[in-house]
CSV table of C-alpha atoms in Angstrom, one decimal:
chain,number,residue,atom,x,y,z
A,56,GLY,CA,97.2,134.5,65.1
A,57,PHE,CA,93.9,134.6,66.8
A,58,VAL,CA,92.1,137.0,65.6
A,59,THR,CA,94.7,139.5,64.3
A,60,SER,CA,94.1,138.6,60.4
A,61,GLY,CA,91.1,140.7,58.9
A,62,LEU,CA,87.7,138.9,57.7
A,63,GLU,CA,85.5,140.3,54.5
A,64,LEU,CA,82.0,140.0,53.7
A,65,TRP,CA,81.3,138.3,50.5
A,66,GLY,CA,77.9,137.1,51.3
A,67,GLY,CA,75.4,138.4,54.2
A,68,GLU,CA,72.0,139.0,55.2
A,69,ASN,CA,70.2,142.4,53.7
A,70,CYS,CA,71.6,144.2,56.7
A,71,ALA,CA,75.3,143.7,56.3
A,72,ARG,CA,75.4,143.7,52.1
A,73,LYS,CA,76.5,147.2,52.0
A,74,HIS,CA,79.5,146.1,53.6
A,75,PHE,CA,80.7,144.1,50.9
A,76,ARG,CA,84.3,143.0,50.7
A,77,GLN,CA,84.9,145.3,53.4
A,78,ARG,CA,86.4,144.4,56.5
A,79,PHE,CA,83.8,143.0,59.3
A,80,TRP,CA,86.7,141.8,61.6
A,81,GLY,CA,89.9,143.6,61.8
A,82,SER,CA,89.5,147.6,61.0
A,83,MET,CA,87.9,150.6,62.6
A,84,SER,CA,84.7,150.2,60.4
A,85,MET,CA,84.4,146.9,62.2
A,86,ALA,CA,83.8,149.0,65.6
A,87,LYS,CA,81.3,151.0,63.5
A,88,THR,CA,79.8,147.7,62.4
A,89,PHE,CA,78.9,146.6,66.0
A,90,PHE,CA,78.0,149.8,67.4
A,91,ALA,CA,75.1,150.4,64.6
A,92,ASP,CA,73.6,146.9,64.6
A,93,ARG,CA,75.4,144.5,66.9
A,94,GLU,CA,73.2,141.7,66.3
A,95,CYS,CA,73.4,141.8,62.4
A,96,TRP,CA,77.6,141.8,63.3
A,97,ARG,CA,76.9,139.2,65.9
A,98,ARG,CA,75.3,136.6,63.7
A,99,HIS,CA,77.6,137.4,60.8
A,100,LEU,CA,80.4,136.4,62.9
A,101,THR,CA,78.7,133.2,64.2
A,102,LEU,CA,79.5,130.1,62.5
A,103,ASP,CA,77.5,126.9,62.4
A,104,PRO,CA,77.5,124.9,65.6
A,105,TYR,CA,77.1,121.7,63.9
A,106,THR,CA,79.5,122.2,60.8
A,107,GLY,CA,82.1,124.5,62.2
A,108,SER,CA,81.2,126.2,58.9
A,109,ASP,CA,79.6,129.4,57.1
A,110,PRO,CA,75.9,129.4,58.7
A,111,PRO,CA,73.6,130.1,55.5
A,112,SER,CA,73.6,133.0,53.2
A,113,ILE,CA,77.1,134.0,55.2
A,114,ARG,CA,80.3,134.3,54.0
A,115,LEU,CA,83.1,136.2,55.8
A,116,ARG,CA,86.0,135.7,53.9
A,117,ALA,CA,89.8,136.0,55.6
A,118,ALA,CA,92.0,139.2,53.7
A,119,GLN,CA,94.7,138.5,51.3
A,120,GLY,CA,98.0,139.7,50.9
A,121,PHE,CA,100.1,141.6,53.2
A,122,GLU,CA,97.4,144.2,54.3
A,123,ALA,CA,95.7,141.1,55.7
A,124,ALA,CA,97.7,141.1,59.0
A,125,ASP,CA,100.5,144.1,58.8
A,126,TYR,CA,97.9,146.1,61.0
A,127,PHE,CA,95.3,144.8,62.9
A,128,MET,CA,93.7,148.4,62.9
A,129,ALA,CA,94.8,152.1,62.7
A,130,THR,CA,97.5,152.3,63.9
A,131,TYR,CA,98.0,148.5,66.2
A,132,TRP,CA,100.3,147.0,64.4
A,133,VAL,CA,101.1,143.0,64.4
A,134,TRP,CA,103.0,142.0,61.0
A,135,SER,CA,104.4,145.1,59.7
A,136,LYS,CA,107.1,145.7,61.6
A,137,LEU,CA,108.6,142.6,60.4
A,138,ILE,CA,107.7,143.4,57.2
A,139,GLU,CA,109.7,146.3,57.1
A,140,ASN,CA,112.5,144.6,58.2
A,141,LEU,CA,112.8,141.6,56.4
A,142,ALA,CA,112.9,144.1,53.4
A,143,ASP,CA,115.3,146.1,54.6
A,144,ILE,CA,117.8,143.0,53.9
A,145,GLY,CA,116.8,142.4,50.1
A,146,TYR,CA,112.6,140.5,50.4
A,147,ASP,CA,109.9,142.1,48.6
A,148,GLY,CA,106.8,141.1,47.5
A,149,SER,CA,108.1,138.3,44.8
A,150,THR,CA,110.4,136.5,47.7
A,151,MET,CA,108.1,136.7,50.6
A,152,THR,CA,104.0,136.3,50.9
A,153,MET,CA,101.4,136.4,53.9
A,154,MET,CA,99.5,133.4,54.2
A,155,SER,CA,96.4,134.9,56.4
A,156,TYR,CA,93.2,132.5,56.9
A,157,ASP,CA,90.3,132.5,58.6
A,158,TRP,CA,91.0,132.4,62.9
A,159,ARG,CA,87.4,131.0,64.1
A,160,LEU,CA,87.6,128.1,62.2
A,161,GLY,CA,89.0,124.3,63.3
A,162,TYR,CA,92.0,123.5,61.7
A,163,SER,CA,90.4,120.5,59.2
A,164,VAL,CA,87.3,123.0,58.2
A,165,MET,CA,90.4,125.4,56.9
A,166,GLU,CA,91.1,122.3,54.4
A,167,THR,CA,87.5,121.6,53.5
A,168,ARG,CA,85.8,124.9,53.1
A,169,ASP,CA,88.9,127.5,51.7
A,170,SER,CA,91.3,124.4,50.7
A,171,TYR,CA,93.9,126.5,53.0
A,172,PHE,CA,96.3,123.9,53.6
A,173,THR,CA,96.5,122.7,49.9
A,174,LYS,CA,97.0,126.6,48.9
A,175,LEU,CA,99.7,127.0,51.3
A,176,ARG,CA,101.6,123.6,50.0
A,177,PHE,CA,101.6,124.3,46.6
A,178,THR,CA,102.8,128.4,47.5
A,179,ILE,CA,105.6,126.8,49.1
A,180,GLU,CA,106.5,124.6,46.4
A,181,ALA,CA,106.5,127.3,44.1
A,182,TYR,CA,108.7,129.4,45.7
A,183,VAL,CA,111.5,126.3,46.2
A,184,LYS,CA,111.2,125.3,42.2
A,185,SER,CA,111.0,129.4,41.3
A,186,ARG,CA,113.9,130.3,44.0
A,187,GLY,CA,116.1,127.0,44.4
A,188,GLU,CA,116.0,127.5,48.0
A,189,LYS,CA,113.9,126.2,51.2
A,190,VAL,CA,111.0,128.1,52.1
A,191,VAL,CA,111.2,129.2,56.1
A,192,ILE,CA,107.5,129.6,57.6
A,193,MET,CA,107.2,132.2,60.4
A,194,SER,CA,104.0,132.4,63.1
A,195,HIS,CA,102.6,133.6,65.5
A,196,SER,CA,100.1,132.6,68.0
A,197,MET,CA,97.4,130.4,66.8
A,198,GLY,CA,99.4,130.5,63.5
A,199,GLY,CA,102.4,128.1,65.4
A,200,THR,CA,99.8,125.5,66.0
A,201,VAL,CA,98.4,125.8,62.1
A,202,VAL,CA,101.8,125.3,60.7
A,203,VAL,CA,101.9,122.0,63.0
A,204,TYR,CA,99.0,120.9,61.5
A,205,PHE,CA,100.1,121.7,58.4
A,206,LEU,CA,103.7,119.8,58.7
A,207,GLN,CA,101.5,116.7,59.4
A,208,TRP,CA,98.8,117.0,56.8
A,209,VAL,CA,101.3,117.7,54.4
A,210,GLU,CA,103.0,114.4,55.3
A,211,ASN,CA,100.3,112.3,54.8
A,212,ASP,CA,99.3,114.3,51.8
A,213,ALA,CA,102.6,114.3,49.8
A,214,GLY,CA,104.8,112.0,51.6
A,215,LYS,CA,107.1,111.7,54.2
A,216,ASP,CA,109.8,113.2,52.7
A,217,TRP,CA,107.8,116.5,51.5
A,218,VAL,CA,109.1,118.9,54.3
A,219,GLU,CA,112.3,117.8,54.4
A,220,LYS,CA,112.5,118.8,50.9
A,221,HIS,CA,110.9,122.4,51.3
A,222,ILE,CA,110.9,123.7,54.8
A,223,HIS,CA,114.6,125.1,56.2
A,224,SER,CA,113.5,126.2,59.2
A,225,PHE,CA,110.2,126.8,61.5
A,226,VAL,CA,110.3,130.4,63.4
A,227,ASN,CA,107.8,129.7,65.6
A,228,ILE,CA,106.7,133.5,67.4
A,229,ALA,CA,104.9,132.4,71.0
A,230,GLY,CA,103.0,129.7,69.1
A,231,THR,CA,100.3,128.0,71.2
A,232,LEU,CA,101.3,124.8,70.3
A,233,LEU,CA,100.6,123.6,74.1
A,234,GLY,CA,97.1,125.4,73.7
A,235,VAL,CA,96.3,128.6,75.9
A,236,PRO,CA,94.7,128.5,79.7
A,237,LYS,CA,92.8,131.1,78.8
A,238,ALA,CA,90.4,128.8,76.1
A,239,VAL,CA,89.2,127.2,79.2
A,240,PRO,CA,86.9,130.1,80.3
A,241,ALA,CA,86.4,131.8,77.1
A,242,LEU,CA,84.4,128.8,76.2
A,243,LEU,CA,82.8,127.8,79.2
A,244,SER,CA,81.9,131.6,80.8
A,245,GLY,CA,82.6,134.0,77.8
A,246,GLU,CA,85.1,135.6,79.9
A,247,LEU,CA,88.9,136.2,79.6
A,248,LYS,CA,91.8,137.9,81.1
A,249,ASP,CA,91.9,140.1,78.0
A,250,THR,CA,87.7,141.2,79.0
A,251,ALA,CA,88.7,141.3,82.6
A,252,ALA,CA,91.3,143.5,82.4
A,253,LEU,CA,89.3,146.4,80.8
A,254,LEU,CA,89.1,149.8,82.6
A,255,SER,CA,86.2,150.0,84.1
A,256,GLN,CA,84.5,152.1,81.9
A,257,LEU,CA,85.4,150.0,79.0
A,258,GLY,CA,84.3,147.0,80.4
A,259,GLU,CA,81.1,148.4,81.5
A,260,LEU,CA,80.3,149.3,78.1
A,261,LEU,CA,81.7,145.6,76.8
A,262,GLU,CA,79.2,144.0,79.3
A,263,ARG,CA,76.1,146.7,78.0
A,264,TYR,CA,76.6,145.9,74.2
A,265,PHE,CA,78.3,142.6,74.6
A,266,GLY,CA,78.0,141.0,77.6
A,267,LYS,CA,79.1,137.2,78.9
A,268,ARG,CA,76.5,135.2,77.5
A,269,LEU,CA,76.6,136.8,74.2
A,270,ARG,CA,80.1,136.2,73.8
A,271,LYS,CA,80.3,132.8,75.3
A,272,ASN,CA,77.5,131.8,72.2
A,273,LEU,CA,79.7,133.4,69.7
A,274,TRP,CA,83.0,131.9,70.8
A,275,ASN,CA,81.8,128.8,71.2
A,276,THR,CA,81.1,128.5,67.5
A,277,TRP,CA,84.4,129.1,66.7
A,278,GLY,CA,86.4,125.7,66.2
A,279,SER,CA,89.6,127.2,66.2
A,280,LEU,CA,89.6,127.7,70.5
A,281,PHE,CA,88.7,124.3,70.9
A,282,GLY,CA,92.1,123.7,69.2
A,283,MET,CA,93.8,125.7,72.0
A,284,LEU,CA,92.5,124.2,75.1
A,285,PRO,CA,95.6,123.0,76.4
A,286,LYS,CA,97.2,119.8,76.0
A,287,GLY,CA,99.8,117.6,76.9
A,288,GLY,CA,98.6,115.6,79.7
A,289,ASP,CA,100.4,113.8,82.3
A,290,ALA,CA,103.6,114.2,80.6
A,291,ILE,CA,103.2,118.1,80.1
A,292,TRP,CA,102.2,119.0,82.8
A,293,GLY,CA,102.6,116.5,85.6
A,294,VAL,CA,98.7,115.8,86.5
A,295,GLY,CA,97.7,113.0,87.5
A,296,ALA,CA,94.7,111.6,86.3
A,297,ASP,CA,93.7,110.6,89.9
A,298,LEU,CA,92.7,113.8,90.5
A,299,CYS,CA,89.5,113.1,88.6
A,300,GLY,CA,89.3,110.0,90.6
A,301,GLU,CA,90.1,106.2,89.5
A,302,ASP,CA,87.7,106.1,86.4
A,303,GLU,CA,88.0,109.1,85.4
A,304,ALA,CA,90.6,110.7,83.0
A,305,LEU,CA,92.0,114.2,82.4
A,306,VAL,CA,91.0,115.8,78.7
C-alpha cells in the first residue's frame, strides 16, 4: 500500500550516513531521525521534482522480504496477520513472497528505476514453472493500482495471453482503483483528513515540526500521489463537464 513498506537508506548525505541500510521510513528509528534532524530526513524522503526519481547522491530503496510490510512500526501490523493465517493453511516462504516497492514513485518510474514490474513478472513465472499452478496476487490500497498497471504493462511486454496463463485471481483489498479524494488536498495544501484528525497536542506538534507548507513541498515530489488522484470522469461519477464551463473539461 501507500506509506506502509519500509524504506532503507543505501546512499545519502553526510547527515544520514550513520543510517546506512537502516529504515528511514517504517520503524521507530524513523521518528528518532525526524526529531534529531528534520531537514536531513525531509531531503532524503524528497524525490527529484523533475524526474520523479532519486535526487543527487540520495538513494532510498524499499525493504525486502516479508519484513518489508508485515509491521509498519512496533506493533502496528499491516500484513503480519494475513501471513500468519496463510501459514496456517500451508503456505511458507517457498510458496509465497512479498513484492514490496518504493511507494513514493510514480508507476512508470518503478520500472525505469527499479525494474519492479520486470522482477514481478519473472517472480510470477518462476512460481508457475516450479509449482505448476497459477498465481494469486493479493494487494492493499495503492497496491491495487500497482497491480492493474502491472497487468496492462505485462500484456504489452509479454503478450495478451500472459495474464490468462499465469494469474489465477487477484484479491484487491481496499484498492485505490478509482483514486482517493484525499490525494487532492494533500497535493494542493499539504493537509488531509489523517493529519487534520490528529489529537490537538499531536496536531500542534506536527504543525510545529512539519507544517502544511513543508508537507506540501514534500508530497508534490511523490509521483504516486498524482497516480492516486480521483479518476473516471463522467462515466463513473456522473459529473458533467459543463460544471467547468463549455470550453473546459474535468481531468
